[in-house]
Amino acid sequence: MSTTTDSKIRIQLENFSVTDEIEAMKKVSRNIGGITTFLGTGRELSKGQNIAQLNFEHYPKMAEKKLEEIRQQAIKDHGIIDMSIIHRIGPIEIGENIVLIVAVGEHRKETFTACEWAIAELKRVTPIWKRETTTNGEVWVQDTP
Amino acid sequence: MITVKFFASLKAIAEKEEEHIEVQSPISMDQLSDIISKTSPKMGDIIRDNKIMISVNQEMADADTVIHDGDEVAFLPPFSGGS
């Protein structure tokens, strides 16, 4: 498993370490006073159906570009110091990590708002798709709350 | 040559992931959907009904976008990233 934390925007097959990603972001500035993270994980139940496995697909280059735009806008509009966004693709088992957003700032308030905005924006504009495998077969998810 | 990409649920509808189309001059989105309809009528209908998003060279596009030789057009069903 790769634990490379060099890039702040990554789409990868491998799992990631939340601790390693937070530690990497703490090195960005000595002025960080607050860190907010959002970790999305594989959920077993979706719309009343039992999920056996998830599978994520992305549009290479465009998806990374959108995530970088989200990062830049979060820094500009919410006044945070920096943000990292990591999204996994390929097969994901129930309970496994899917997506991690780490927002670091001088104070907690801007990191909370930036993190919440970023995950909503990721779902809205990033060309990533989720396929669920249920007992009834496979289905591409068209909308996620 | 225009490169056309299909993602997620659209791959099964188009029955392919990618298509290459030779053009002599710039074409409209309507013209592109007509060309795609010849091999995949259902995919052509989906494009014309504006049921999906379209990108050209990885920037969001619309029905009025003109497509040039060398462009990469992608048909994108509703996104469902995150968790």
mmCIF file with all atom_site columns, C-alpha atoms in Angstrom:
data_model
loop_
_atom_site.group_PDB
_atom_site.id
_atom_site.type_symbol
_atom_site.label_atom_id
_atom_site.label_alt_id
_atom_site.label_comp_id
_atom_site.label_asym_id
_atom_site.label_entity_id
_atom_site.label_seq_id
_atom_site.pdbx_PDB_ins_code
_atom_site.Cartn_x
_atom_site.Cartn_y
_atom_site.Cartn_z
_atom_site.occupancy
_atom_site.B_iso_or_equiv
_atom_site.pdbx_formal_charge
_atom_site.auth_seq_id
_atom_site.auth_comp_id
_atom_site.auth_asym_id
_atom_site.auth_atom_id
_atom_site.pdbx_PDB_model_num
ATOM 1   C CA . MET A 1 1   ? 0.000   0.000  0.000   1.00 0.00 ? 1   MET A CA 1
ATOM 2   C CA . SER A 1 2   ? 1.257   3.427  -0.906  1.00 0.00 ? 2   SER A CA 1
ATOM 3   C CA . THR A 1 3   ? 1.589   5.965  1.862   1.00 0.00 ? 3   THR A CA 1
ATOM 4   C CA . THR A 1 4   ? 3.053   8.749  -0.259  1.00 0.00 ? 4   THR A CA 1
ATOM 5   C CA . THR A 1 5   ? 1.726   12.026 1.068   1.00 0.00 ? 5   THR A CA 1
ATOM 6   C CA . ASP A 1 6   ? 3.686   14.379 -1.222  1.00 0.00 ? 6   ASP A CA 1
ATOM 7   C CA . SER A 1 7   ? 0.762   15.576 -3.344  1.00 0.00 ? 7   SER A CA 1
ATOM 8   C CA . LYS A 1 8   ? -2.215  17.349 -1.788  1.00 0.00 ? 8   LYS A CA 1
ATOM 9   C CA . ILE A 1 9   ? -4.540  16.107 -4.534  1.00 0.00 ? 9   ILE A CA 1
ATOM 10  C CA . ARG A 1 10  ? -4.568  12.382 -5.225  1.00 0.00 ? 10  ARG A CA 1
ATOM 11  C CA . ILE A 1 11  ? -6.849  9.824  -6.845  1.00 0.00 ? 11  ILE A CA 1
ATOM 12  C CA . GLN A 1 12  ? -5.503  6.362  -6.155  1.00 0.00 ? 12  GLN A CA 1
ATOM 13  C CA . LEU A 1 13  ? -6.303  2.678  -5.963  1.00 0.00 ? 13  LEU A CA 1
ATOM 14  C CA . GLU A 1 14  ? -4.428  2.204  -2.714  1.00 0.00 ? 14  GLU A CA 1
ATOM 15  C CA . ASN A 1 15  ? -5.754  2.804  0.756   1.00 0.00 ? 15  ASN A CA 1
ATOM 16  C CA . PHE A 1 16  ? -4.383  5.764  2.714   1.00 0.00 ? 16  PHE A CA 1
ATOM 17  C CA . SER A 1 17  ? -3.456  6.385  6.328   1.00 0.00 ? 17  SER A CA 1
ATOM 18  C CA . VAL A 1 18  ? -5.534  9.152  7.895   1.00 0.00 ? 18  VAL A CA 1
ATOM 19  C CA . THR A 1 19  ? -2.811  9.733  10.489  1.00 0.00 ? 19  THR A CA 1
ATOM 20  C CA . ASP A 1 20  ? -0.080  10.040 7.845   1.00 0.00 ? 20  ASP A CA 1
ATOM 21  C CA . GLU A 1 21  ? -2.191  12.459 5.811   1.00 0.00 ? 21  GLU A CA 1
ATOM 22  C CA . ILE A 1 22  ? -2.892  14.669 8.844   1.00 0.00 ? 22  ILE A CA 1
ATOM 23  C CA . GLU A 1 23  ? 0.776   14.629 9.871   1.00 0.00 ? 23  GLU A CA 1
ATOM 24  C CA . ALA A 1 24  ? 1.783   15.643 6.325   1.00 0.00 ? 24  ALA A CA 1
ATOM 25  C CA . MET A 1 25  ? -0.607  18.602 6.421   1.00 0.00 ? 25  MET A CA 1
ATOM 26  C CA . LYS A 1 26  ? 0.643   19.700 9.855   1.00 0.00 ? 26  LYS A CA 1
ATOM 27  C CA . LYS A 1 27  ? 4.041   20.274 8.231   1.00 0.00 ? 27  LYS A CA 1
ATOM 28  C CA . VAL A 1 28  ? 2.588   22.874 5.843   1.00 0.00 ? 28  VAL A CA 1
ATOM 29  C CA . SER A 1 29  ? 2.734   25.715 8.377   1.00 0.00 ? 29  SER A CA 1
ATOM 30  C CA . ARG A 1 30  ? 3.734   26.416 11.964  1.00 0.00 ? 30  ARG A CA 1
ATOM 31  C CA . ASN A 1 31  ? 0.686   28.668 12.191  1.00 0.00 ? 31  ASN A CA 1
ATOM 32  C CA . ILE A 1 32  ? -1.868  25.848 12.032  1.00 0.00 ? 32  ILE A CA 1
ATOM 33  C CA . GLY A 1 33  ? -4.185  25.948 15.040  1.00 0.00 ? 33  GLY A CA 1
ATOM 34  C CA . GLY A 1 34  ? -7.073  23.835 13.796  1.00 0.00 ? 34  GLY A CA 1
ATOM 35  C CA . ILE A 1 35  ? -7.541  20.819 11.566  1.00 0.00 ? 35  ILE A CA 1
ATOM 36  C CA . THR A 1 36  ? -10.866 19.433 10.345  1.00 0.00 ? 36  THR A CA 1
ATOM 37  C CA . THR A 1 37  ? -11.083 16.149 8.456   1.00 0.00 ? 37  THR A CA 1
ATOM 38  C CA . PHE A 1 38  ? -13.867 14.449 6.560   1.00 0.00 ? 38  PHE A CA 1
ATOM 39  C CA . LEU A 1 39  ? -13.452 10.706 6.037   1.00 0.00 ? 39  LEU A CA 1
ATOM 40  C CA . GLY A 1 40  ? -15.970 8.947  3.809   1.00 0.00 ? 40  GLY A CA 1
ATOM 41  C CA . THR A 1 41  ? -16.180 5.160  4.162   1.00 0.00 ? 41  THR A CA 1
ATOM 42  C CA . GLY A 1 42  ? -17.974 2.285  2.473   1.00 0.00 ? 42  GLY A CA 1
ATOM 43  C CA . ARG A 1 43  ? -21.471 1.837  3.908   1.00 0.00 ? 43  ARG A CA 1
ATOM 44  C CA . GLU A 1 44  ? -23.208 -1.547 3.943   1.00 0.00 ? 44  GLU A CA 1
ATOM 45  C CA . LEU A 1 45  ? -26.787 -0.318 3.560   1.00 0.00 ? 45  LEU A CA 1
ATOM 46  C CA . SER A 1 46  ? -27.870 1.922  0.678   1.00 0.00 ? 46  SER A CA 1
ATOM 47  C CA . LYS A 1 47  ? -31.527 2.685  -0.067  1.00 0.00 ? 47  LYS A CA 1
ATOM 48  C CA . GLY A 1 48  ? -32.596 -0.451 1.784   1.00 0.00 ? 48  GLY A CA 1
ATOM 49  C CA . GLN A 1 49  ? -30.217 -2.677 -0.159  1.00 0.00 ? 49  GLN A CA 1
ATOM 50  C CA . ASN A 1 50  ? -27.288 -4.583 1.272   1.00 0.00 ? 50  ASN A CA 1
ATOM 51  C CA . ILE A 1 51  ? -24.093 -3.615 -0.493  1.00 0.00 ? 51  ILE A CA 1
ATOM 52  C CA . ALA A 1 52  ? -21.460 -6.285 -1.004  1.00 0.00 ? 52  ALA A CA 1
ATOM 53  C CA . GLN A 1 53  ? -18.867 -4.047 -2.663  1.00 0.00 ? 53  GLN A CA 1
ATOM 54  C CA . LEU A 1 54  ? -18.380 -0.581 -4.093  1.00 0.00 ? 54  LEU A CA 1
ATOM 55  C CA . ASN A 1 55  ? -16.401 0.317  -7.179  1.00 0.00 ? 55  ASN A CA 1
ATOM 56  C CA . PHE A 1 56  ? -15.341 3.817  -8.151  1.00 0.00 ? 56  PHE A CA 1
ATOM 57  C CA . GLU A 1 57  ? -14.397 5.048  -11.622 1.00 0.00 ? 57  GLU A CA 1
ATOM 58  C CA . HIS A 1 58  ? -13.047 8.491  -12.549 1.00 0.00 ? 58  HIS A CA 1
ATOM 59  C CA . TYR A 1 59  ? -12.220 10.582 -15.581 1.00 0.00 ? 59  TYR A CA 1
ATOM 60  C CA . PRO A 1 60  ? -8.424  10.813 -15.315 1.00 0.00 ? 60  PRO A CA 1
ATOM 61  C CA . LYS A 1 61  ? -6.944  14.338 -15.484 1.00 0.00 ? 61  LYS A CA 1
ATOM 62  C CA . MET A 1 62  ? -10.353 16.055 -15.352 1.00 0.00 ? 62  MET A CA 1
ATOM 63  C CA . ALA A 1 63  ? -11.150 14.640 -11.901 1.00 0.00 ? 63  ALA A CA 1
ATOM 64  C CA . GLU A 1 64  ? -7.735  15.670 -10.538 1.00 0.00 ? 64  GLU A CA 1
ATOM 65  C CA . LYS A 1 65  ? -8.177  19.110 -12.117 1.00 0.00 ? 65  LYS A CA 1
ATOM 66  C CA . LYS A 1 66  ? -11.563 19.574 -10.414 1.00 0.00 ? 66  LYS A CA 1
ATOM 67  C CA . LEU A 1 67  ? -10.169 18.520 -7.041  1.00 0.00 ? 67  LEU A CA 1
ATOM 68  C CA . GLU A 1 68  ? -7.314  21.023 -7.413  1.00 0.00 ? 68  GLU A CA 1
ATOM 69  C CA . GLU A 1 69  ? -9.862  23.741 -8.265  1.00 0.00 ? 69  GLU A CA 1
ATOM 70  C CA . ILE A 1 70  ? -11.819 22.831 -5.103  1.00 0.00 ? 70  ILE A CA 1
ATOM 71  C CA . ARG A 1 71  ? -8.618  23.029 -3.045  1.00 0.00 ? 71  ARG A CA 1
ATOM 72  C CA . GLN A 1 72  ? -7.681  26.428 -4.461  1.00 0.00 ? 72  GLN A CA 1
ATOM 73  C CA . GLN A 1 73  ? -11.193 27.831 -3.974  1.00 0.00 ? 73  GLN A CA 1
ATOM 74  C CA . ALA A 1 74  ? -11.391 26.514 -0.403  1.00 0.00 ? 74  ALA A CA 1
ATOM 75  C CA . ILE A 1 75  ? -8.137  28.327 0.424   1.00 0.00 ? 75  ILE A CA 1
ATOM 76  C CA . LYS A 1 76  ? -9.301  31.534 -1.274  1.00 0.00 ? 76  LYS A CA 1
ATOM 77  C CA . ASP A 1 77  ? -12.921 31.681 -0.118  1.00 0.00 ? 77  ASP A CA 1
ATOM 78  C CA . HIS A 1 78  ? -12.740 30.136 3.341   1.00 0.00 ? 78  HIS A CA 1
ATOM 79  C CA . GLY A 1 79  ? -9.402  31.541 4.493   1.00 0.00 ? 79  GLY A CA 1
ATOM 80  C CA . ILE A 1 80  ? -7.823  28.232 5.418   1.00 0.00 ? 80  ILE A CA 1
ATOM 81  C CA . ILE A 1 81  ? -4.073  27.700 5.149   1.00 0.00 ? 81  ILE A CA 1
ATOM 82  C CA . ASP A 1 82  ? -4.274  24.572 2.977   1.00 0.00 ? 82  ASP A CA 1
ATOM 83  C CA . MET A 1 83  ? -6.315  21.499 2.094   1.00 0.00 ? 83  MET A CA 1
ATOM 84  C CA . SER A 1 84  ? -5.616  17.982 0.878   1.00 0.00 ? 84  SER A CA 1
ATOM 85  C CA . ILE A 1 85  ? -8.137  15.790 -0.931  1.00 0.00 ? 85  ILE A CA 1
ATOM 86  C CA . ILE A 1 86  ? -7.619  12.072 -1.548  1.00 0.00 ? 86  ILE A CA 1
ATOM 87  C CA . HIS A 1 87  ? -10.184 9.877  -3.312  1.00 0.00 ? 87  HIS A CA 1
ATOM 88  C CA . ARG A 1 88  ? -9.834  6.169  -3.949  1.00 0.00 ? 88  ARG A CA 1
ATOM 89  C CA . ILE A 1 89  ? -10.956 4.395  -7.109  1.00 0.00 ? 89  ILE A CA 1
ATOM 90  C CA . GLY A 1 90  ? -11.441 0.724  -7.949  1.00 0.00 ? 90  GLY A CA 1
ATOM 91  C CA . PRO A 1 91  ? -13.025 -1.856 -5.644  1.00 0.00 ? 91  PRO A CA 1
ATOM 92  C CA . ILE A 1 92  ? -13.792 -0.748 -2.073  1.00 0.00 ? 92  ILE A CA 1
ATOM 93  C CA . GLU A 1 93  ? -14.966 -3.137 0.618   1.00 0.00 ? 93  GLU A CA 1
ATOM 94  C CA . ILE A 1 94  ? -17.540 -2.194 3.267   1.00 0.00 ? 94  ILE A CA 1
ATOM 95  C CA . GLY A 1 95  ? -15.899 -0.149 6.006   1.00 0.00 ? 95  GLY A CA 1
ATOM 96  C CA . GLU A 1 96  ? -12.886 0.835  3.893   1.00 0.00 ? 96  GLU A CA 1
ATOM 97  C CA . ASN A 1 97  ? -11.740 4.407  3.326   1.00 0.00 ? 97  ASN A CA 1
ATOM 98  C CA . ILE A 1 98  ? -13.115 6.134  0.218   1.00 0.00 ? 98  ILE A CA 1
ATOM 99  C CA . VAL A 1 99  ? -12.353 9.824  0.490   1.00 0.00 ? 99  VAL A CA 1
ATOM 100 C CA . LEU A 1 100 ? -10.404 12.064 2.855   1.00 0.00 ? 100 LEU A CA 1
ATOM 101 C CA . ILE A 1 101 ? -10.424 15.841 3.069   1.00 0.00 ? 101 ILE A CA 1
ATOM 102 C CA . VAL A 1 102 ? -8.048  17.579 5.463   1.00 0.00 ? 102 VAL A CA 1
ATOM 103 C CA . ALA A 1 103 ? -8.515  21.327 6.007   1.00 0.00 ? 103 ALA A CA 1
ATOM 104 C CA . VAL A 1 104 ? -5.889  23.165 8.035   1.00 0.00 ? 104 VAL A CA 1
ATOM 105 C CA . GLY A 1 105 ? -6.189  26.729 9.279   1.00 0.00 ? 105 GLY A CA 1
ATOM 106 C CA . GLU A 1 106 ? -5.246  29.178 11.988  1.00 0.00 ? 106 GLU A CA 1
ATOM 107 C CA . HIS A 1 107 ? -8.598  28.656 13.730  1.00 0.00 ? 107 HIS A CA 1
ATOM 108 C CA . ARG A 1 108 ? -11.218 25.908 13.802  1.00 0.00 ? 108 ARG A CA 1
ATOM 109 C CA . LYS A 1 109 ? -14.141 27.858 12.333  1.00 0.00 ? 109 LYS A CA 1
ATOM 110 C CA . GLU A 1 110 ? -12.823 28.239 8.786   1.00 0.00 ? 110 GLU A CA 1
ATOM 111 C CA . THR A 1 111 ? -11.611 24.634 8.663   1.00 0.00 ? 111 THR A CA 1
ATOM 112 C CA . PHE A 1 112 ? -15.104 23.309 9.512   1.00 0.00 ? 112 PHE A CA 1
ATOM 113 C CA . THR A 1 113 ? -16.822 25.396 6.831   1.00 0.00 ? 113 THR A CA 1
ATOM 114 C CA . ALA A 1 114 ? -14.122 24.682 4.231   1.00 0.00 ? 114 ALA A CA 1
ATOM 115 C CA . CYS A 1 115 ? -14.293 20.939 4.819   1.00 0.00 ? 115 CYS A CA 1
ATOM 116 C CA . GLU A 1 116 ? -18.086 20.790 4.601   1.00 0.00 ? 116 GLU A CA 1
ATOM 117 C CA . TRP A 1 117 ? -18.111 22.937 1.465   1.00 0.00 ? 117 TRP A CA 1
ATOM 118 C CA . ALA A 1 118 ? -15.363 20.856 -0.174  1.00 0.00 ? 118 ALA A CA 1
ATOM 119 C CA . ILE A 1 119 ? -17.097 17.473 0.163   1.00 0.00 ? 119 ILE A CA 1
ATOM 120 C CA . ALA A 1 120 ? -20.356 18.915 -1.178  1.00 0.00 ? 120 ALA A CA 1
ATOM 121 C CA . GLU A 1 121 ? -18.502 20.510 -4.085  1.00 0.00 ? 121 GLU A CA 1
ATOM 122 C CA . LEU A 1 122 ? -16.571 17.293 -4.766  1.00 0.00 ? 122 LEU A CA 1
ATOM 123 C CA . LYS A 1 123 ? -19.855 15.415 -5.140  1.00 0.00 ? 123 LYS A CA 1
ATOM 124 C CA . ARG A 1 124 ? -21.251 18.151 -7.390  1.00 0.00 ? 124 ARG A CA 1
ATOM 125 C CA . VAL A 1 125 ? -18.435 18.793 -9.870  1.00 0.00 ? 125 VAL A CA 1
ATOM 126 C CA . THR A 1 126 ? -15.921 15.946 -9.839  1.00 0.00 ? 126 THR A CA 1
ATOM 127 C CA . PRO A 1 127 ? -16.248 13.257 -12.539 1.00 0.00 ? 127 PRO A CA 1
ATOM 128 C CA . ILE A 1 128 ? -16.178 10.252 -10.230 1.00 0.00 ? 128 ILE A CA 1
ATOM 129 C CA . TRP A 1 129 ? -18.815 7.530  -10.331 1.00 0.00 ? 129 TRP A CA 1
ATOM 130 C CA . LYS A 1 130 ? -19.838 4.856  -7.831  1.00 0.00 ? 130 LYS A CA 1
ATOM 131 C CA . ARG A 1 131 ? -21.048 1.389  -8.744  1.00 0.00 ? 131 ARG A CA 1
ATOM 132 C CA . GLU A 1 132 ? -22.726 -0.669 -6.033  1.00 0.00 ? 132 GLU A CA 1
ATOM 133 C CA . THR A 1 133 ? -22.807 -4.452 -6.071  1.00 0.00 ? 133 THR A CA 1
ATOM 134 C CA . THR A 1 134 ? -25.940 -5.729 -4.328  1.00 0.00 ? 134 THR A CA 1
ATOM 135 C CA . THR A 1 135 ? -27.703 -9.069 -4.131  1.00 0.00 ? 135 THR A CA 1
ATOM 136 C CA . ASN A 1 136 ? -29.728 -7.885 -7.152  1.00 0.00 ? 136 ASN A CA 1
ATOM 137 C CA . GLY A 1 137 ? -26.662 -7.171 -9.274  1.00 0.00 ? 137 GLY A CA 1
ATOM 138 C CA . GLU A 1 138 ? -24.593 -4.114 -10.081 1.00 0.00 ? 138 GLU A CA 1
ATOM 139 C CA . VAL A 1 139 ? -25.934 -0.582 -10.360 1.00 0.00 ? 139 VAL A CA 1
ATOM 140 C CA . TRP A 1 140 ? -24.311 2.767  -11.117 1.00 0.00 ? 140 TRP A CA 1
ATOM 141 C CA . VAL A 1 141 ? -25.360 5.281  -8.475  1.00 0.00 ? 141 VAL A CA 1
ATOM 142 C CA . GLN A 1 142 ? -26.893 8.351  -10.098 1.00 0.00 ? 142 GLN A CA 1
ATOM 143 C CA . ASP A 1 143 ? -27.347 10.543 -7.063  1.00 0.00 ? 143 ASP A CA 1
ATOM 144 C CA . THR A 1 144 ? -25.851 10.639 -3.599  1.00 0.00 ? 144 THR A CA 1
ATOM 145 C CA . PRO A 1 145 ? -27.086 12.754 -0.692  1.00 0.00 ? 145 PRO A CA 1
ATOM 146 C CA . MET B 2 1   ? -9.741  13.205 -35.380 1.00 0.00 ? 1   MET B CA 1
ATOM 147 C CA . ILE B 2 2   ? -12.108 13.647 -32.418 1.00 0.00 ? 2   ILE B CA 1
ATOM 148 C CA . THR B 2 3   ? -11.819 11.326 -29.429 1.00 0.00 ? 3   THR B CA 1
ATOM 149 C CA . VAL B 2 4   ? -15.124 10.514 -27.741 1.00 0.00 ? 4   VAL B CA 1
ATOM 150 C CA . LYS B 2 5   ? -15.158 8.955  -24.261 1.00 0.00 ? 5   LYS B CA 1
ATOM 151 C CA . PHE B 2 6   ? -18.015 7.263  -22.418 1.00 0.00 ? 6   PHE B CA 1
ATOM 152 C CA . PHE B 2 7   ? -17.996 6.815  -18.656 1.00 0.00 ? 7   PHE B CA 1
ATOM 153 C CA . ALA B 2 8   ? -19.750 4.699  -16.019 1.00 0.00 ? 8   ALA B CA 1
ATOM 154 C CA . SER B 2 9   ? -23.300 3.680  -17.065 1.00 0.00 ? 9   SER B CA 1
ATOM 155 C CA . LEU B 2 10  ? -22.816 5.157  -20.547 1.00 0.00 ? 10  LEU B CA 1
ATOM 156 C CA . LYS B 2 11  ? -20.166 2.579  -21.459 1.00 0.00 ? 11  LYS B CA 1
ATOM 157 C CA . ALA B 2 12  ? -22.795 -0.184 -21.448 1.00 0.00 ? 12  ALA B CA 1
ATOM 158 C CA . ILE B 2 13  ? -25.226 1.941  -23.462 1.00 0.00 ? 13  ILE B CA 1
ATOM 159 C CA . ALA B 2 14  ? -22.633 2.939  -26.070 1.00 0.00 ? 14  ALA B CA 1
ATOM 160 C CA . GLU B 2 15  ? -21.105 -0.553 -25.878 1.00 0.00 ? 15  GLU B CA 1
ATOM 161 C CA . LYS B 2 16  ? -17.669 1.010  -25.911 1.00 0.00 ? 16  LYS B CA 1
ATOM 162 C CA . GLU B 2 17  ? -15.383 3.179  -23.788 1.00 0.00 ? 17  GLU B CA 1
ATOM 163 C CA . GLU B 2 18  ? -13.942 5.266  -26.568 1.00 0.00 ? 18  GLU B CA 1
ATOM 164 C CA . GLU B 2 19  ? -14.580 6.159  -30.188 1.00 0.00 ? 19  GLU B CA 1
ATOM 165 C CA . HIS B 2 20  ? -12.478 8.027  -32.759 1.00 0.00 ? 20  HIS B CA 1
ATOM 166 C CA . ILE B 2 21  ? -14.214 10.137 -35.381 1.00 0.00 ? 21  ILE B CA 1
ATOM 167 C CA . GLU B 2 22  ? -12.513 11.702 -38.399 1.00 0.00 ? 22  GLU B CA 1
ATOM 168 C CA . VAL B 2 23  ? -13.715 15.217 -39.248 1.00 0.00 ? 23  VAL B CA 1
ATOM 169 C CA . GLN B 2 24  ? -12.746 17.561 -42.076 1.00 0.00 ? 24  GLN B CA 1
ATOM 170 C CA . SER B 2 25  ? -13.986 20.715 -40.318 1.00 0.00 ? 25  SER B CA 1
ATOM 171 C CA . PRO B 2 26  ? -15.448 21.783 -36.956 1.00 0.00 ? 26  PRO B CA 1
ATOM 172 C CA . ILE B 2 27  ? -18.775 20.149 -36.093 1.00 0.00 ? 27  ILE B CA 1
ATOM 173 C CA . SER B 2 28  ? -21.659 20.980 -33.757 1.00 0.00 ? 28  SER B CA 1
ATOM 174 C CA . MET B 2 29  ? -22.798 18.830 -30.835 1.00 0.00 ? 29  MET B CA 1
ATOM 175 C CA . ASP B 2 30  ? -25.901 17.958 -32.887 1.00 0.00 ? 30  ASP B CA 1
ATOM 176 C CA . GLN B 2 31  ? -23.706 16.711 -35.719 1.00 0.00 ? 31  GLN B CA 1
ATOM 177 C CA . LEU B 2 32  ? -21.635 14.673 -33.267 1.00 0.00 ? 32  LEU B CA 1
ATOM 178 C CA . SER B 2 33  ? -24.760 13.089 -31.752 1.00 0.00 ? 33  SER B CA 1
ATOM 179 C CA . ASP B 2 34  ? -25.941 12.203 -35.285 1.00 0.00 ? 34  ASP B CA 1
ATOM 180 C CA . ILE B 2 35  ? -22.629 10.430 -35.967 1.00 0.00 ? 35  ILE B CA 1
ATOM 181 C CA . ILE B 2 36  ? -22.804 8.558  -32.642 1.00 0.00 ? 36  ILE B CA 1
ATOM 182 C CA . SER B 2 37  ? -26.452 7.626  -33.314 1.00 0.00 ? 37  SER B CA 1
ATOM 183 C CA . LYS B 2 38  ? -25.408 5.650  -36.372 1.00 0.00 ? 38  LYS B CA 1
ATOM 184 C CA . THR B 2 39  ? -23.678 3.054  -34.205 1.00 0.00 ? 39  THR B CA 1
ATOM 185 C CA . SER B 2 40  ? -25.591 3.645  -30.951 1.00 0.00 ? 40  SER B CA 1
ATOM 186 C CA . PRO B 2 41  ? -29.093 5.131  -31.442 1.00 0.00 ? 41  PRO B CA 1
ATOM 187 C CA . LYS B 2 42  ? -29.859 5.056  -27.707 1.00 0.00 ? 42  LYS B CA 1
ATOM 188 C CA . MET B 2 43  ? -26.702 7.001  -26.918 1.00 0.00 ? 43  MET B CA 1
ATOM 189 C CA . GLY B 2 44  ? -27.632 9.584  -29.544 1.00 0.00 ? 44  GLY B CA 1
ATOM 190 C CA . ASP B 2 45  ? -31.062 10.018 -27.900 1.00 0.00 ? 45  ASP B CA 1
ATOM 191 C CA . ILE B 2 46  ? -29.491 10.506 -24.474 1.00 0.00 ? 46  ILE B CA 1
ATOM 192 C CA . ILE B 2 47  ? -27.187 13.229 -25.823 1.00 0.00 ? 47  ILE B CA 1
ATOM 193 C CA . ARG B 2 48  ? -30.014 15.037 -27.630 1.00 0.00 ? 48  ARG B CA 1
ATOM 194 C CA . ASP B 2 49  ? -32.287 14.866 -24.561 1.00 0.00 ? 49  ASP B CA 1
ATOM 195 C CA . ASN B 2 50  ? -29.647 16.676 -22.454 1.00 0.00 ? 50  ASN B CA 1
ATOM 196 C CA . LYS B 2 51  ? -29.791 13.914 -19.859 1.00 0.00 ? 51  LYS B CA 1
ATOM 197 C CA . ILE B 2 52  ? -26.045 13.945 -19.326 1.00 0.00 ? 52  ILE B CA 1
ATOM 198 C CA . MET B 2 53  ? -23.173 16.378 -18.983 1.00 0.00 ? 53  MET B CA 1
ATOM 199 C CA . ILE B 2 54  ? -20.613 16.894 -21.695 1.00 0.00 ? 54  ILE B CA 1
ATOM 200 C CA . SER B 2 55  ? -17.006 17.997 -21.467 1.00 0.00 ? 55  SER B CA 1
ATOM 201 C CA . VAL B 2 56  ? -14.691 19.101 -24.253 1.00 0.00 ? 56  VAL B CA 1
ATOM 202 C CA . ASN B 2 57  ? -10.980 18.911 -23.499 1.00 0.00 ? 57  ASN B CA 1
ATOM 203 C CA . GLN B 2 58  ? -11.889 18.318 -19.837 1.00 0.00 ? 58  GLN B CA 1
ATOM 204 C CA . GLU B 2 59  ? -13.894 21.534 -19.500 1.00 0.00 ? 59  GLU B CA 1
ATOM 205 C CA . MET B 2 60  ? -17.674 21.470 -19.119 1.00 0.00 ? 60  MET B CA 1
ATOM 206 C CA . ALA B 2 61  ? -19.447 22.116 -22.421 1.00 0.00 ? 61  ALA B CA 1
ATOM 207 C CA . ASP B 2 62  ? -23.013 22.409 -23.681 1.00 0.00 ? 62  ASP B CA 1
ATOM 208 C CA . ALA B 2 63  ? -25.145 21.860 -26.773 1.00 0.00 ? 63  ALA B CA 1
ATOM 209 C CA . ASP B 2 64  ? -23.730 25.017 -28.403 1.00 0.00 ? 64  ASP B CA 1
ATOM 210 C CA . THR B 2 65  ? -20.083 24.043 -28.049 1.00 0.00 ? 65  THR B CA 1
ATOM 211 C CA . VAL B 2 66  ? -18.307 23.618 -31.396 1.00 0.00 ? 66  VAL B CA 1
ATOM 212 C CA . ILE B 2 67  ? -16.015 20.620 -31.647 1.00 0.00 ? 67  ILE B CA 1
ATOM 213 C CA . HIS B 2 68  ? -12.719 20.857 -33.495 1.00 0.00 ? 68  HIS B CA 1
ATOM 214 C CA . ASP B 2 69  ? -10.300 18.329 -34.908 1.00 0.00 ? 69  ASP B CA 1
ATOM 215 C CA . GLY B 2 70  ? -8.129  17.009 -32.077 1.00 0.00 ? 70  GLY B CA 1
ATOM 216 C CA . ASP B 2 71  ? -10.700 17.674 -29.330 1.00 0.00 ? 71  ASP B CA 1
ATOM 217 C CA . GLU B 2 72  ? -11.540 15.151 -26.631 1.00 0.00 ? 72  GLU B CA 1
ATOM 218 C CA . VAL B 2 73  ? -15.282 14.961 -25.954 1.00 0.00 ? 73  VAL B CA 1
ATOM 219 C CA . ALA B 2 74  ? -16.562 13.056 -22.914 1.00 0.00 ? 74  ALA B CA 1
ATOM 220 C CA . PHE B 2 75  ? -20.117 12.104 -22.045 1.00 0.00 ? 75  PHE B CA 1
ATOM 221 C CA . LEU B 2 76  ? -20.597 12.153 -18.293 1.00 0.00 ? 76  LEU B CA 1
ATOM 222 C CA . PRO B 2 77  ? -23.527 10.671 -16.364 1.00 0.00 ? 77  PRO B CA 1
ATOM 223 C CA . PRO B 2 78  ? -24.459 12.323 -13.032 1.00 0.00 ? 78  PRO B CA 1
ATOM 224 C CA . PHE B 2 79  ? -21.485 12.221 -10.656 1.00 0.00 ? 79  PHE B CA 1
ATOM 225 C CA . SER B 2 80  ? -21.540 10.075 -7.524  1.00 0.00 ? 80  SER B CA 1
ATOM 226 C CA . GLY B 2 81  ? -18.143 10.476 -5.919  1.00 0.00 ? 81  GLY B CA 1
ATOM 227 C CA . GLY B 2 82  ? -17.596 10.873 -2.208  1.00 0.00 ? 82  GLY B CA 1
ATOM 228 C CA . SER B 2 83  ? -19.042 8.285  0.124   1.00 0.00 ? 83  SER B CA 1
#
